[in-house]
Coordinates of C-alpha atoms in Angstrom, one line a residue:
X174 CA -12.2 12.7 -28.2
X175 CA -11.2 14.6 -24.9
X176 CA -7.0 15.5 -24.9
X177 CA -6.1 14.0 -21.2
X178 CA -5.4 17.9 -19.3
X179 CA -1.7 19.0 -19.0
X180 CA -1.2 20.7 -15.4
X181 CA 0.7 24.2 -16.8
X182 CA 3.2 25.0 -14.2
X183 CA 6.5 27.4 -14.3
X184 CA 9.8 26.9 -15.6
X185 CA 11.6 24.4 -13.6
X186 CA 14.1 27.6 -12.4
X187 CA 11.1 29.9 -11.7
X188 CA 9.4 27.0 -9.8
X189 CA 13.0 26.5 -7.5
X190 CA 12.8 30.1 -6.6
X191 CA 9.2 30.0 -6.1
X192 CA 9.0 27.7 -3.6
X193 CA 12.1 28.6 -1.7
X194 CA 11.0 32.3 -1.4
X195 CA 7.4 30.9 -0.3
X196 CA 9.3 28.4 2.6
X197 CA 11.6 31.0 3.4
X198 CA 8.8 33.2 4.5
X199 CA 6.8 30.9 6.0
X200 CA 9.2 29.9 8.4
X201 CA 10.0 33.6 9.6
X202 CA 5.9 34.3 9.9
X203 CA 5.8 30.8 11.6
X204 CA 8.7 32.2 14.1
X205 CA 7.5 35.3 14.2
X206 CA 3.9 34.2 15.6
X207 CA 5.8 32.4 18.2
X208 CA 8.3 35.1 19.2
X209 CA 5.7 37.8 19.1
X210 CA 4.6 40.0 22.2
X211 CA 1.3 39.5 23.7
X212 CA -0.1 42.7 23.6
X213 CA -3.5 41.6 25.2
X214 CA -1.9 39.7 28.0
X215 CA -4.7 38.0 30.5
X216 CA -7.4 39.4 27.4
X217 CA -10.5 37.2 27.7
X218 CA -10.8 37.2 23.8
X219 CA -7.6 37.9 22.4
X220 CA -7.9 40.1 19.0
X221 CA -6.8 38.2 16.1
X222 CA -6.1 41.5 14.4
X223 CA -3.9 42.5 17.4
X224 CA -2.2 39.1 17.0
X225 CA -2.2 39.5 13.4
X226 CA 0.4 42.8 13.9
X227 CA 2.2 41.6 16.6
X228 CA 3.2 38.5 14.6
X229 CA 4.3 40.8 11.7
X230 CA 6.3 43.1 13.8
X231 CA 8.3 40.1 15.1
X232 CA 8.7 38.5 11.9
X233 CA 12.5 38.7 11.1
X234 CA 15.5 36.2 10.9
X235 CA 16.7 37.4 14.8
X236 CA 13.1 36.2 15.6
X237 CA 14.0 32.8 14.2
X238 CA 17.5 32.3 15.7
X239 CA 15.9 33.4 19.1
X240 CA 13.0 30.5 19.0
X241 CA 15.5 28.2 17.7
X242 CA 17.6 28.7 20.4
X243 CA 15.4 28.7 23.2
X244 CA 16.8 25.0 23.9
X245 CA 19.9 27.9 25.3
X246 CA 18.2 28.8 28.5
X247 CA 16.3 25.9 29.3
X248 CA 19.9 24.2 29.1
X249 CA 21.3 26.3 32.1
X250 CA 18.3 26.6 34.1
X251 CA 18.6 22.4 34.1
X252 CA 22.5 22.7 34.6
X253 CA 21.9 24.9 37.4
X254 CA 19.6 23.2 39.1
X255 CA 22.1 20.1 39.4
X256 CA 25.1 21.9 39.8
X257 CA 24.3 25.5 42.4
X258 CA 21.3 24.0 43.3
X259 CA 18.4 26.9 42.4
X260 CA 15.3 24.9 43.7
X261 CA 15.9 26.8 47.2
X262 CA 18.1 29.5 49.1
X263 CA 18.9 27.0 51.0
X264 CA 21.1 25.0 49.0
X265 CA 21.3 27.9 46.1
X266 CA 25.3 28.4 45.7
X267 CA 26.0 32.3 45.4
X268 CA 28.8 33.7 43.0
X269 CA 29.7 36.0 45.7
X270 CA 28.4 37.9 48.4
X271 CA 29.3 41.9 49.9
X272 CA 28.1 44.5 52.5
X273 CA 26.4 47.7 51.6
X274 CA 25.3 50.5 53.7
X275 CA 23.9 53.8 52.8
X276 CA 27.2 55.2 54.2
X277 CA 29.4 52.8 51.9
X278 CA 28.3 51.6 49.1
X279 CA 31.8 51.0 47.2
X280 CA 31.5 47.4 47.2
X281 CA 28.8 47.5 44.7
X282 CA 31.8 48.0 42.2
X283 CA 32.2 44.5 42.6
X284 CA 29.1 43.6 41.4
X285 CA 29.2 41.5 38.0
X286 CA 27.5 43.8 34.9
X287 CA 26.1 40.9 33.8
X288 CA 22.1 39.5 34.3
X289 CA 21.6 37.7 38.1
X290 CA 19.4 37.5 40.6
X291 CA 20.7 39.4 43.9
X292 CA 19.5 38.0 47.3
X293 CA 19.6 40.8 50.4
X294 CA 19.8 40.0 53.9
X295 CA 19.1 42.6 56.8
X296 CA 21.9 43.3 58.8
X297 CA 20.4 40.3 61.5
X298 CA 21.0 38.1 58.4
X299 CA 17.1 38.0 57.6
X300 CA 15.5 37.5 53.9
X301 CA 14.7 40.8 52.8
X302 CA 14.4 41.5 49.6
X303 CA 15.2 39.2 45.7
X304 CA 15.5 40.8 42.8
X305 CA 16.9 40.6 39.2
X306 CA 18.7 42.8 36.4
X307 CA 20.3 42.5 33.1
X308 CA 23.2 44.4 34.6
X309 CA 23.1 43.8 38.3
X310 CA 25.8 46.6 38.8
X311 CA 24.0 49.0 37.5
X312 CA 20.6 47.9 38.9
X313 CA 22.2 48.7 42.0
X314 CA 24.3 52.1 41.9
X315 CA 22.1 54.0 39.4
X316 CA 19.0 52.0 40.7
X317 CA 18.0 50.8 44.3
X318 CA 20.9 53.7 45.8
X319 CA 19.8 56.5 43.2
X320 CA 16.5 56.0 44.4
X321 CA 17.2 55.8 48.0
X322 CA 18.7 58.8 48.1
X323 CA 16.4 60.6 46.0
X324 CA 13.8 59.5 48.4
X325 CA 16.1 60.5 51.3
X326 CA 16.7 63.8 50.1
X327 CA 12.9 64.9 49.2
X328 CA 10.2 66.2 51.3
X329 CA 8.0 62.9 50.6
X330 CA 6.8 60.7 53.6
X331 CA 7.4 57.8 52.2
X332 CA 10.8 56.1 52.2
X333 CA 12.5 53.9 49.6
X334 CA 11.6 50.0 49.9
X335 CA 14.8 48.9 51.3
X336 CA 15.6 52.1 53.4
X337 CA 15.8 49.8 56.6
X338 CA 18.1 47.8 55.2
X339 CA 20.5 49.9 53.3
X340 CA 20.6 52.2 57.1
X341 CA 20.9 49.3 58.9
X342 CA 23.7 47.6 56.5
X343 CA 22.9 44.4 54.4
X344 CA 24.6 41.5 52.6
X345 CA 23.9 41.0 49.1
X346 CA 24.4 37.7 47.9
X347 CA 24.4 37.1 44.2
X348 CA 24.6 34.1 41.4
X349 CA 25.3 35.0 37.7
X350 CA 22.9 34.1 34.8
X351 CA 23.0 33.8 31.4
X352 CA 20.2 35.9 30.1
X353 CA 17.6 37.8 31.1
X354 CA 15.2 35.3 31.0
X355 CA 16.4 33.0 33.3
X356 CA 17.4 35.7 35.7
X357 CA 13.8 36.5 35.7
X358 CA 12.9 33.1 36.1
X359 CA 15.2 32.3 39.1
X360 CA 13.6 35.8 40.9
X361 CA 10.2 35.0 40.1
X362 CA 10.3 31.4 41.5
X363 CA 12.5 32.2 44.5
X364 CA 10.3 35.1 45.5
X365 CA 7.0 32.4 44.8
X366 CA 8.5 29.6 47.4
X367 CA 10.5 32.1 50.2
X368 CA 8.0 35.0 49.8
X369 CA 10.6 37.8 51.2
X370 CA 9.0 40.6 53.0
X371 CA 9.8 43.7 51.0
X372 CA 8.7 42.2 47.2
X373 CA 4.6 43.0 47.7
X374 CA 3.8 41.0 44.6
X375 CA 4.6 37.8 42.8
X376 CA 6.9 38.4 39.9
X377 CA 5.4 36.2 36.6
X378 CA 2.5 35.0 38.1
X379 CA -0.4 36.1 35.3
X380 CA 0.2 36.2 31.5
X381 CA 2.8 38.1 30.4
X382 CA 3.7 40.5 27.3
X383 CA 7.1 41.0 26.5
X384 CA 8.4 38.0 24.9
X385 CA 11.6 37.6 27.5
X386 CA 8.9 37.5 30.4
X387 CA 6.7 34.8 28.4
X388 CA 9.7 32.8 28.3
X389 CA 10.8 33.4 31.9
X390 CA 7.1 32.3 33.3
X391 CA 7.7 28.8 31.1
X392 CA 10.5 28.2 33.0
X393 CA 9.8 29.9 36.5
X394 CA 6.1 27.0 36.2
X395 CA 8.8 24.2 35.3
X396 CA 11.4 24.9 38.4
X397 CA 11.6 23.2 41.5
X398 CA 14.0 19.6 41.0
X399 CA 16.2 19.1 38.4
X400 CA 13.3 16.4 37.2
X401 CA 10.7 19.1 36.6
X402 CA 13.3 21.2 35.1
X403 CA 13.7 18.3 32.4
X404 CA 10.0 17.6 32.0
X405 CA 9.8 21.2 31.3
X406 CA 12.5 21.2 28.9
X407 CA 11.4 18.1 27.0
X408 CA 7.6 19.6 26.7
X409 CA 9.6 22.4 24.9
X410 CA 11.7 20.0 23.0
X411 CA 8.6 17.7 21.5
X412 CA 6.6 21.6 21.1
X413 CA 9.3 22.8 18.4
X414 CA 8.8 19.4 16.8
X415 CA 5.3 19.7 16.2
X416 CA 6.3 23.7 15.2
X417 CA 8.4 22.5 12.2
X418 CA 5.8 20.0 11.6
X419 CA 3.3 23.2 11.0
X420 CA 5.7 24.5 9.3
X421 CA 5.9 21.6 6.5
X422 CA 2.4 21.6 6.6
X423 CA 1.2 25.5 5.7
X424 CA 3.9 25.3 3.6
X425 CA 3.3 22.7 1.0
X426 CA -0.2 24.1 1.9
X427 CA 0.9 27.5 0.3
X428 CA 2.7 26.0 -2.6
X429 CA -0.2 23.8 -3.4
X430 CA -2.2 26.9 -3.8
X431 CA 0.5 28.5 -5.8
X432 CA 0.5 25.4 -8.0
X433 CA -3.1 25.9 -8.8
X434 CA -3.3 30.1 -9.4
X435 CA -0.6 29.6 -11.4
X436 CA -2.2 26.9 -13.6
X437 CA -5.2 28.9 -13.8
X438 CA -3.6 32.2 -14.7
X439 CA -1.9 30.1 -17.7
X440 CA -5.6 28.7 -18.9
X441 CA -6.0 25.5 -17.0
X442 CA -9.2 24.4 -17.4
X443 CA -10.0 22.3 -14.6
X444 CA -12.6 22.1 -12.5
X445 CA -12.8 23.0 -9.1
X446 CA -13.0 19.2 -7.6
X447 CA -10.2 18.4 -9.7
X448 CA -8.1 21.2 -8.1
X449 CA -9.3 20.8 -4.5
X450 CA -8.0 16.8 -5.2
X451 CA -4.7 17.7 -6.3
X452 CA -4.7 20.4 -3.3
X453 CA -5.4 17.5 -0.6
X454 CA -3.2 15.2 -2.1
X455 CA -0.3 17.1 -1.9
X456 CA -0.7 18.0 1.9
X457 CA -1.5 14.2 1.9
X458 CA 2.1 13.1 0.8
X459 CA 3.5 15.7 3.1
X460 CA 1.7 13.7 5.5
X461 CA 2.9 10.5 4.1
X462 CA 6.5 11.9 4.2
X463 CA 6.8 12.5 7.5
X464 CA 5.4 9.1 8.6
X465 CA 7.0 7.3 6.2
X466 CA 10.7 8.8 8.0
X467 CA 9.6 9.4 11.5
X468 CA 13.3 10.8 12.1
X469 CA 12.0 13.6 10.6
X470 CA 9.6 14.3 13.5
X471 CA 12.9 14.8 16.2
X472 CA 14.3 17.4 13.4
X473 CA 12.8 20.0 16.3
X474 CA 14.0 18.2 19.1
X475 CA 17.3 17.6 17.9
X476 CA 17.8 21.1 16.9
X477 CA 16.5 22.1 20.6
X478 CA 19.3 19.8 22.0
X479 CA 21.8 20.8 19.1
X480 CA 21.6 24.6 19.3
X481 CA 21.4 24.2 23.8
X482 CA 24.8 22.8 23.2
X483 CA 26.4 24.2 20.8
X484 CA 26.9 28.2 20.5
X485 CA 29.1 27.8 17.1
X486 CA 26.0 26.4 16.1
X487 CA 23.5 28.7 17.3
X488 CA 25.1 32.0 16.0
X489 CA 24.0 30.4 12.4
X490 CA 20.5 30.8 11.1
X491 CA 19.0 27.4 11.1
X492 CA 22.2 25.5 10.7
X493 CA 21.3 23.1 13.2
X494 CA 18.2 22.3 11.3
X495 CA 19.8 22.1 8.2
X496 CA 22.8 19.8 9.8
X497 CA 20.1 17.4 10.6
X498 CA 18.7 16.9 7.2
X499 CA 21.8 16.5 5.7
X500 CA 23.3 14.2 8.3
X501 CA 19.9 12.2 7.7
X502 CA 20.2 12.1 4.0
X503 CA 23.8 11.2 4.2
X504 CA 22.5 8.5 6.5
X505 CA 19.5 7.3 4.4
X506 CA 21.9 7.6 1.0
X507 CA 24.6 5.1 3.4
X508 CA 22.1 2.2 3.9
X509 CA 20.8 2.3 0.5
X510 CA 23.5 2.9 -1.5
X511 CA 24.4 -1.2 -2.0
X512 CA 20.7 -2.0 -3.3
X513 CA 20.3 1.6 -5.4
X514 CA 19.9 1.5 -9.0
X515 CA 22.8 3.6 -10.2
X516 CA 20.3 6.2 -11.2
X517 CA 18.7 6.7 -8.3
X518 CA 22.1 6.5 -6.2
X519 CA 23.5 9.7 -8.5
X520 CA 20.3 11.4 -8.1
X521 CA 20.4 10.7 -4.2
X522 CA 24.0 12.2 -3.8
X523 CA 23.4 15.0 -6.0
X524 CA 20.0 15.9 -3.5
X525 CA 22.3 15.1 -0.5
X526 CA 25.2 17.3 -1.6
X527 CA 24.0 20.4 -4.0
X528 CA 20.4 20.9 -2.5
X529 CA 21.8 20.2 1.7
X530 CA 24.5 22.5 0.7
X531 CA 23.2 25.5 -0.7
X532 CA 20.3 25.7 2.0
X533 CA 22.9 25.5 4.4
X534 CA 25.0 28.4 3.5
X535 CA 22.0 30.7 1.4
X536 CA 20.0 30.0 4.9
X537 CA 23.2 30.7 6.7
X538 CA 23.7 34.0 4.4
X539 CA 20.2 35.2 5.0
X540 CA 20.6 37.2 8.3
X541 CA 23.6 39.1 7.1
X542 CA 21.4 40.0 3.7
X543 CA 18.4 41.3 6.2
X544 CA 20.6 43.5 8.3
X545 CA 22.1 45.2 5.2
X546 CA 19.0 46.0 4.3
X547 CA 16.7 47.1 7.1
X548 CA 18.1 50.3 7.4
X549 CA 17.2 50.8 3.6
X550 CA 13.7 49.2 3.7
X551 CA 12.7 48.9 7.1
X552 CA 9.7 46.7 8.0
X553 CA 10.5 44.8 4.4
X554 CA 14.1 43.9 4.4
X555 CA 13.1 40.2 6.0
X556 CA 10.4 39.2 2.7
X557 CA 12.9 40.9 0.5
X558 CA 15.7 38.9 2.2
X559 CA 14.1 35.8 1.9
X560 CA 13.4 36.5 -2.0
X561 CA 17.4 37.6 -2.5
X562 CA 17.7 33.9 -0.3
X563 CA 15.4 31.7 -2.6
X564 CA 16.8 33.4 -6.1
X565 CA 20.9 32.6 -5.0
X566 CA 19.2 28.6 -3.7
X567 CA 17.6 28.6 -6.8
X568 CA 20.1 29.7 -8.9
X569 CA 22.8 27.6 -7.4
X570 CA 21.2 24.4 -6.9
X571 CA 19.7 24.7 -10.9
X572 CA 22.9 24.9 -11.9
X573 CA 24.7 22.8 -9.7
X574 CA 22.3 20.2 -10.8
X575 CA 23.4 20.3 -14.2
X576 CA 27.0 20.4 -13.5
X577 CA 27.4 18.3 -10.3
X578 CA 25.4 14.9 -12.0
X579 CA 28.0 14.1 -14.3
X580 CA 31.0 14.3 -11.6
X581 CA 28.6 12.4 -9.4
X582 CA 28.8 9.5 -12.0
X583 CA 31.7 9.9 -13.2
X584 CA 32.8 8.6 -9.4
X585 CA 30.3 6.4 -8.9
X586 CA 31.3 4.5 -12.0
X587 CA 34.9 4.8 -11.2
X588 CA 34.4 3.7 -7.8
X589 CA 31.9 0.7 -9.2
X590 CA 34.8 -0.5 -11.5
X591 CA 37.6 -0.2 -8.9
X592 CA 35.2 -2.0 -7.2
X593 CA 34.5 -4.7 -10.0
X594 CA 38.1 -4.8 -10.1
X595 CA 38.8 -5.3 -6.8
X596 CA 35.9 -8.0 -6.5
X597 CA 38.2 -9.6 -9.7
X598 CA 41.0 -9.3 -7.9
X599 CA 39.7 -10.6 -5.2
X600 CA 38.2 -13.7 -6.9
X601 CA 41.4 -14.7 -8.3
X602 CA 43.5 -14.2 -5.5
X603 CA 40.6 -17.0 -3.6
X604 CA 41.4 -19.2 -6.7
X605 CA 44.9 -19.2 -5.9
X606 CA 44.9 -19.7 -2.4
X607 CA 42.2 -22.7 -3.9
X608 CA 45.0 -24.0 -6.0
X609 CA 47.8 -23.7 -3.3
X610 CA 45.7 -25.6 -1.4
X611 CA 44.7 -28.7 -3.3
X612 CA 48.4 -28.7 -4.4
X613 CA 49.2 -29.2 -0.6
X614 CA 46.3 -31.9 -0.4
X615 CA 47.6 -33.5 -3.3
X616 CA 51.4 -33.5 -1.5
X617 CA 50.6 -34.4 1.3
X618 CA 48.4 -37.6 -0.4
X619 CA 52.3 -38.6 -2.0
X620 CA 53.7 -38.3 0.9
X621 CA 51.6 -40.6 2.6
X622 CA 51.8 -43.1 -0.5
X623 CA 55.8 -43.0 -0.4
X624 CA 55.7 -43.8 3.2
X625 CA 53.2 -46.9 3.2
X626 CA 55.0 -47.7 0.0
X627 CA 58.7 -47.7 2.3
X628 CA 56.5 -49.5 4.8
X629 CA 55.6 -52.0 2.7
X630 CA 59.2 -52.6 1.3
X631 CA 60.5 -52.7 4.9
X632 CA 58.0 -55.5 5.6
X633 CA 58.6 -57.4 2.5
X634 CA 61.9 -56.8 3.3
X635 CA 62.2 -58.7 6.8
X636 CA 59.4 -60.9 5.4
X637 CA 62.0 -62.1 3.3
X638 CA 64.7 -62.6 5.8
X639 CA 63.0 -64.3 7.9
X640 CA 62.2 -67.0 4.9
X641 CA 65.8 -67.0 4.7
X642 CA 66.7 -68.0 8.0
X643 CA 63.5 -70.6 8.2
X644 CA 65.3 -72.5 5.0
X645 CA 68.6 -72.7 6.4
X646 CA 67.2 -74.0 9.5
X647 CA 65.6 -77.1 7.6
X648 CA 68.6 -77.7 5.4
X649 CA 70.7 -78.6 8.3
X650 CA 67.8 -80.4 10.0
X651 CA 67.9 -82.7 6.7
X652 CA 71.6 -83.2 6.6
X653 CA 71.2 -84.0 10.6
X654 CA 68.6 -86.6 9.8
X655 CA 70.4 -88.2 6.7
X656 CA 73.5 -88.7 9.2
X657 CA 71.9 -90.4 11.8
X658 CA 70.0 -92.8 9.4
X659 CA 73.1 -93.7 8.0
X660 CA 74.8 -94.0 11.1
X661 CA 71.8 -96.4 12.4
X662 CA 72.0 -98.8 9.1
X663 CA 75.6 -99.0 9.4
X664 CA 75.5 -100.1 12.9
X665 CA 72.7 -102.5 12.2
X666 CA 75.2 -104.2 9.5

């Protein structure tokens, strides 16, 4: 007779760490693909090898925090399209505006050092010239007026691009941004729709390479109304959702495969079908999972909005995506926790609390534990991050999960017999209330006897007079009548 085959796995412990380590790192290579330069921008068949490195050169928790926060810049673009109004110059609201000539140029020390888009008008008040910078003070005094007169103090022919203007005196106008990014977009998009005669090219127009720039172009395609802005924004949104969704995806993918190498390494003789069977049914229930709580598919959006929102949020490595799960198991745990078995309600809170929890600050903890180390490792300190990550989850949660299940039900069976007691409590204060009440029915039912009973006397009462008075009345009558008989006889006589 065949013995039914035992699937030979790891130690429950080893399995923990396993699987963390393996999510960990899948969700810094899935960020890193997406945060990764294009190296063969406008290629016209990209080099998966090429893509290959750049996705491993970007793989790193800042990679992470940067696509999770991504919702950041889209955020202000929107804000600044219905507040300053960025769709035009014409109704575009500057932060500030100054003169600058070649002979005086100290006004440029007014200029914010922050990223912005600067706007410059001939001295006839003509568009001229849009540009952008990181740090638009320096742009200008070690940039456009370096330049100038470097090209006005050499022998060359060929003068500096705004020469005319700097001679002639200009106004630059100016509006603050946020980042890089969306100062690129703002320039690239103002340039496209007012076409200013000194910029020779459109800025953003093909595929771009640095990563900033990639970003930029998303948003520069989406600008124009505060409507497109959204669209553009929401397309983002529902695109990080379907990211995470990946995510779940390769990596129950990944630990389906571990699952099986590991049972083969330990002598697990099954067959290949069997294993490709198990394989496919455990990306099917990941499947079924999300379906099943189709919440889950607006973790990405949420933690788009979240993280646009919030900067206490942000500044944590993927706090907002691990707020969500936890505020969704707390949620989940809520509703059910009337109809639960007790079992499955201490198992439930333990999941909610200890597992929610130590993802939240190990994930938390994880950026911190890469930076320490990637001056000592280089190129390694985010895989050997994610493995110090997944040991101090696995560690934690295992032996939370031993300690915290008792406390849980400890609670939980206090709380159910304060309850009980209460319900007692309860019940018998309804019974009194019952009681008082049909002792008032039952008063009241006396009352109303006493007083037809006093009725009833008071009628028997009169009654009674009134028989009185009628036999009185025919006494005399008969004396009256006796009288006058005797009177009439004697007369008679």
């Amino acid at each position: 007779m065949n013995q039914p085959y035992q699937h030979r796995t790891l130690s429950p412990l080893a399995n923990l760490i396993v699987d963390r380590a393996i999510e960990n790192t899948n969700r810094k290579l899935v960020a890193g693909f997406r945060n990764k330069k294009n190296s063969q921008p406008n290629a016209k068949s990209p080099d998966p090898l090429q893509a290959g490195k750049d996705t491993l050169a970007a793989t790193s928790a800042q990679s992470a925090m940067q696509v999770a926060n991504r919702g950041v810049a889209w955020k202000e673009i929107l804000f600044k399209s219905l507040s300053a109004g960025i769709g035009s110059l014409a109704t575009l609201q500057f932060d500030g505006a100054l003169s600058v000539s070649a002979n005086d140029a100290s006004s440029l020390n007014d200029l914010p050092d922050k990223p912005g888009v600067y706007v410059v008008y001939d001295a006839s008040g003509q568009l001229a010239y849009i540009g952008d910078s990181t740090n638009m003070r320096q742009r200008w005094q070690d940039g456009h007026m370096n330049e100038y007169r470097g090209r006005a103090n050499s022998e060359t022919r060929k003068p500096y691009k705004l020469a005319d203007q700097l001679e002639g005196g200009c106004t630059v106008k100016f509006v603050v941004m946020d980042s890089a990014e969306t100062a690129a977009a703002l320039e690239a998009f103002l340039i496209k729709n007012e076409k200013p005669p000194v910029n020779r090219k459109q800025e953003l127009k093909e595929e771009q390479g640095i990563r900033s720039n990639i970003e930029a172009k998303k948003m520069k395609d989406a600008m124009g109304s505060a409507g497109e802005v959204a669209m553009g924004a929401g397309k983002e949104a529902l695109k990080n959702s379907g990211w995470q969704v990946f995510e779940q995806l390769t990596a129950a993918a990944i630990i389906a495969i571990k699952d099986e190498l590991v049972d083969l390494f330990m002598g697990g003789t099954a067959r290949l079908k069997a294993r490709v069977e198990r394989f496919l049914q455990k990306i099917w229930a990941v499947v079924e999972r999300i379906v099943a709580a189709p919440l889950k598919l607006l973790n990405g959006v949420v933690e788009f909005i979240v993280n646009a929102l919030s900067k206490a949020v942000r500044q944590v490595y993927n706090l907002s995506r691990n707020l969500f799960d936890l505020a969704h198991g707390a949620w989940q745990l809520y509703k059910g926790a009337q109809s639960m078995p007790r079992e499955e309600l201490i198992q439930k809170i333990v999941e909610t609390v200890v597992v929610s929890g130590t993802l939240i600050f190990w994930d938390g903890i994880e950026p911190v534990i890469e930076a320490q180390l990637l001056p000592l490792v280089g190129v390694a300190a985010p895989y050997i991050s994610c493995v110090i990550a997944a040991i101090g989850f696995g560690l934690c949660s295992y032996h939370l999960q031993k300690v915290v299940p008792p406390i849980v039900a400890f609670l939980v069976d206090f709380k159910s017999g304060w309850h009980e007691a209460l319900e007692a409590k309860r019940a018998a204060a309804l019974q009194l209330i019952q009681v008082q009440e049909n002792e008032w029915l039952m008063a009241e039912g006396l009352m109303e006897y006493a007083q037809s009973v006093d009725t009833l006397a008071r009628e028997a009462g009169a009654h009674r007079e009134r028989l009185a008075q009628h036999r009185a009345v025919r006494a005399i009558d008969y004396s009256a009548l006796l009288q006058s008989n005797k009177n009439r006889i004697t007369q008679e006589s």
